[in-house]
Amino acid sequence: MDRLIINGGVRLSGEIRIAGAKNSALPILAATLLTDDLVTVCNLPHLYDITTMLELLGCMGVQPVIDEKLNVEVDSSTIAHFSAPYELVKTMRASILVLGPLLTHHGCAEVALPGGCAIGSRPVNLHISALEAMGAKIIVEDGYIKASVEGRLTGNQIFMDMVTVTGTENVMMAATLAKGKTVIENAAREPEVVDLASCLIEMGAKITGQGTDTITIEGVERLHGCKYSVMPDRIETGTYLIAAAATRGNIKVKDTRPDILDSVLSKLEQAGAKIKVGPDWIALDMHGERPKSVSLRTAPYPAFPTDMQAQFTALNCIAEGTGAITETVFENRFMHVHEMNRMGASIKVEGNTVIVEGVEALFGAPVMATDLRASASLIIAGLVSEHETSVDRIYHIDRGYECIEEKLQLLGARIRRVPA
Ligand code: UD1
C-alpha cells in the first residue's frame, strides 16, 4: 500500500487550482442513467471514486468515453443490467445513487446494501421509504435492495425525517420521470444538490426550490442529453485553506466558489486568517502568525460541514488556546483524534465533542488513515509537525483528493508518495 511521507515545518505559499466536486460529479454521473441520449460531463475530478462510478456504469453495459481533459461522454442506451454489485458498493457507498435513476427510467434496480463504515452505521432507510411512497416495491434480500415498479413511479409528498444529501438526490432524480408532482420536504440544501438539479434541468427536468428545504419536481415523460460542467469542490478548497492557515502560510486557490464556503471562511477568519475573495478565487494570508483555536459544530448546509471538522481539529492541535468541535451528523467521526494524540496533540473526546488544547508543536509519527477526511487531517497534522510523518492507507485520500501530494508540493510542502 502506498504511503505519504511528510517533513513538516514549511509555511505553504503559492497558487493551486481546485478540481470539480466529487460529491456533485457522483450524482451527475448517476443521472446519465435517466436518458437514452448522450450526456457529456465536464470538469470531473481525477479521483478513485469517479473511476468506481464509471466502472459501475460499465458493469451495467454502459461504456463511458473519457477524453484527456477528463470530460466523459455517457450513452446509457446500451444498458443491459440494472444492478450495482456488492464489490463496487462496498468500496463506495455513493453507488446507492443509481437506485433512483434505474428504477424511474427502467422500472427495476438491484443495489447492494451499503454496510456501515468507519464514520458510523450510515443507513439508507430514508432512500427506500421515499421510493416506496412513490409506488416502488422494494425488498431487502440477500444483502441487496431489490426495487421494481409497474409502469411509472408516482409523485408524492415526501418528508425526509433527517436531512440526507444522497437521499435527497436519489428521490429528486427518481421524481424527474415520475407521474405528477413530488415535493421533498426537509430536503438537503447542499450546493451539490443544487448542482445536480441544474444538470437535471439542462436534461429537461422541471425542478424548483433546490437550495431550500422544499424541492418540487414536476415529472416529465422523458429527459434528453446535455453537456454539463461540474461545480468546484468546496471541501477540497477548504482543506487547502486550512492547511495554509495551520502552517502560517499565504496561498491563493483558483477555480473555486467563495459563495458556498461562508461557514468555513468565517471560522478561518476567527483563527486569524486574512481572507480576500474574487468571483472564482480565495486568498488566505496568516502573516506568519500562529492560528487561534476555533470552536464549531457540524450540521447540514449552510452550517459547518462535517466533511471539514477533522481538518479544523488538526489546525486546533497547534493553535493558541482551546477549541471544542462538536459532530452532529455522523456518530463516529473522531478516528483521527487518536492518531493526532500519538503525534503529541492534546485532545479529549467527550461524547460527540472533542476538546483540543493547542500545543506549540506536533511531532511526526507513523499514522494510519481511517477515512477520507480523516486522512486529509493527518496530512495537515504532518505539515505542522517537527520530524517526519508517514501516513499509511492513503487509498482513502485518493478517493477524494486529486493529486494531493502534487498540489501540496506546488505550495512548497515537503511531501512525497512512497509506493508499496
Ligand atoms: C453525503 C456526502 C458526504 C457527507 C454527508 C453529510 C456524498 C457522496 N457524500 O453523504 O461526503 O459527509 O453527505 O454532509 O455526497 N441517514 C439516515 N438514513 C438514511 C440516510 C441518512 O439515518 O436513509 C443519516 C446518516 O446516517 C447520517 C445523516 O443522515 O447520520 C446524514 O447522512 P447523509 O446526508 O445521507 O450522508 P450521505 O448522503 O451518505
XYZ file of N, CA and C in Angstrom, residues 296-297 323-327 334 348-355:
48
model
N -16.502 24.876 16.927
C -17.533 24.774 15.889
C -18.406 23.555 16.119
N -19.521 23.544 15.383
C -20.496 22.461 15.487
C -20.917 22.110 14.066
N -10.113 24.710 21.795
C -11.312 24.759 20.947
C -12.136 23.495 21.115
N -13.456 23.635 20.974
C -14.346 22.467 21.080
C -14.997 22.228 19.727
N -14.923 21.001 19.245
C -15.516 20.663 17.949
C -16.586 19.603 18.177
N -17.830 19.943 17.813
C -18.947 19.035 18.049
C -19.452 18.480 16.722
N -19.572 17.157 16.668
C -20.020 16.489 15.438
C -21.474 16.063 15.627
N -14.391 10.531 14.812
C -13.232 11.075 15.530
C -12.044 10.123 15.503
N -9.178 15.584 23.929
C -10.039 14.703 24.729
C -11.363 14.532 23.994
N -11.892 13.309 23.968
C -13.208 13.102 23.352
C -14.234 13.034 24.481
N -15.263 13.883 24.376
C -16.344 13.843 25.378
C -17.650 13.708 24.627
N -18.175 12.506 24.528
C -19.395 12.262 23.741
C -19.135 12.608 22.283
N -19.965 13.506 21.742
C -19.772 13.859 20.327
C -18.979 15.172 20.161
N -18.199 15.495 21.210
C -17.369 16.708 21.147
C -15.905 16.352 21.399
N -15.013 16.988 20.660
C -13.594 16.870 21.019
C -13.124 18.217 21.543
N -12.365 18.158 22.622
C -11.792 19.366 23.209
C -10.306 19.334 22.871
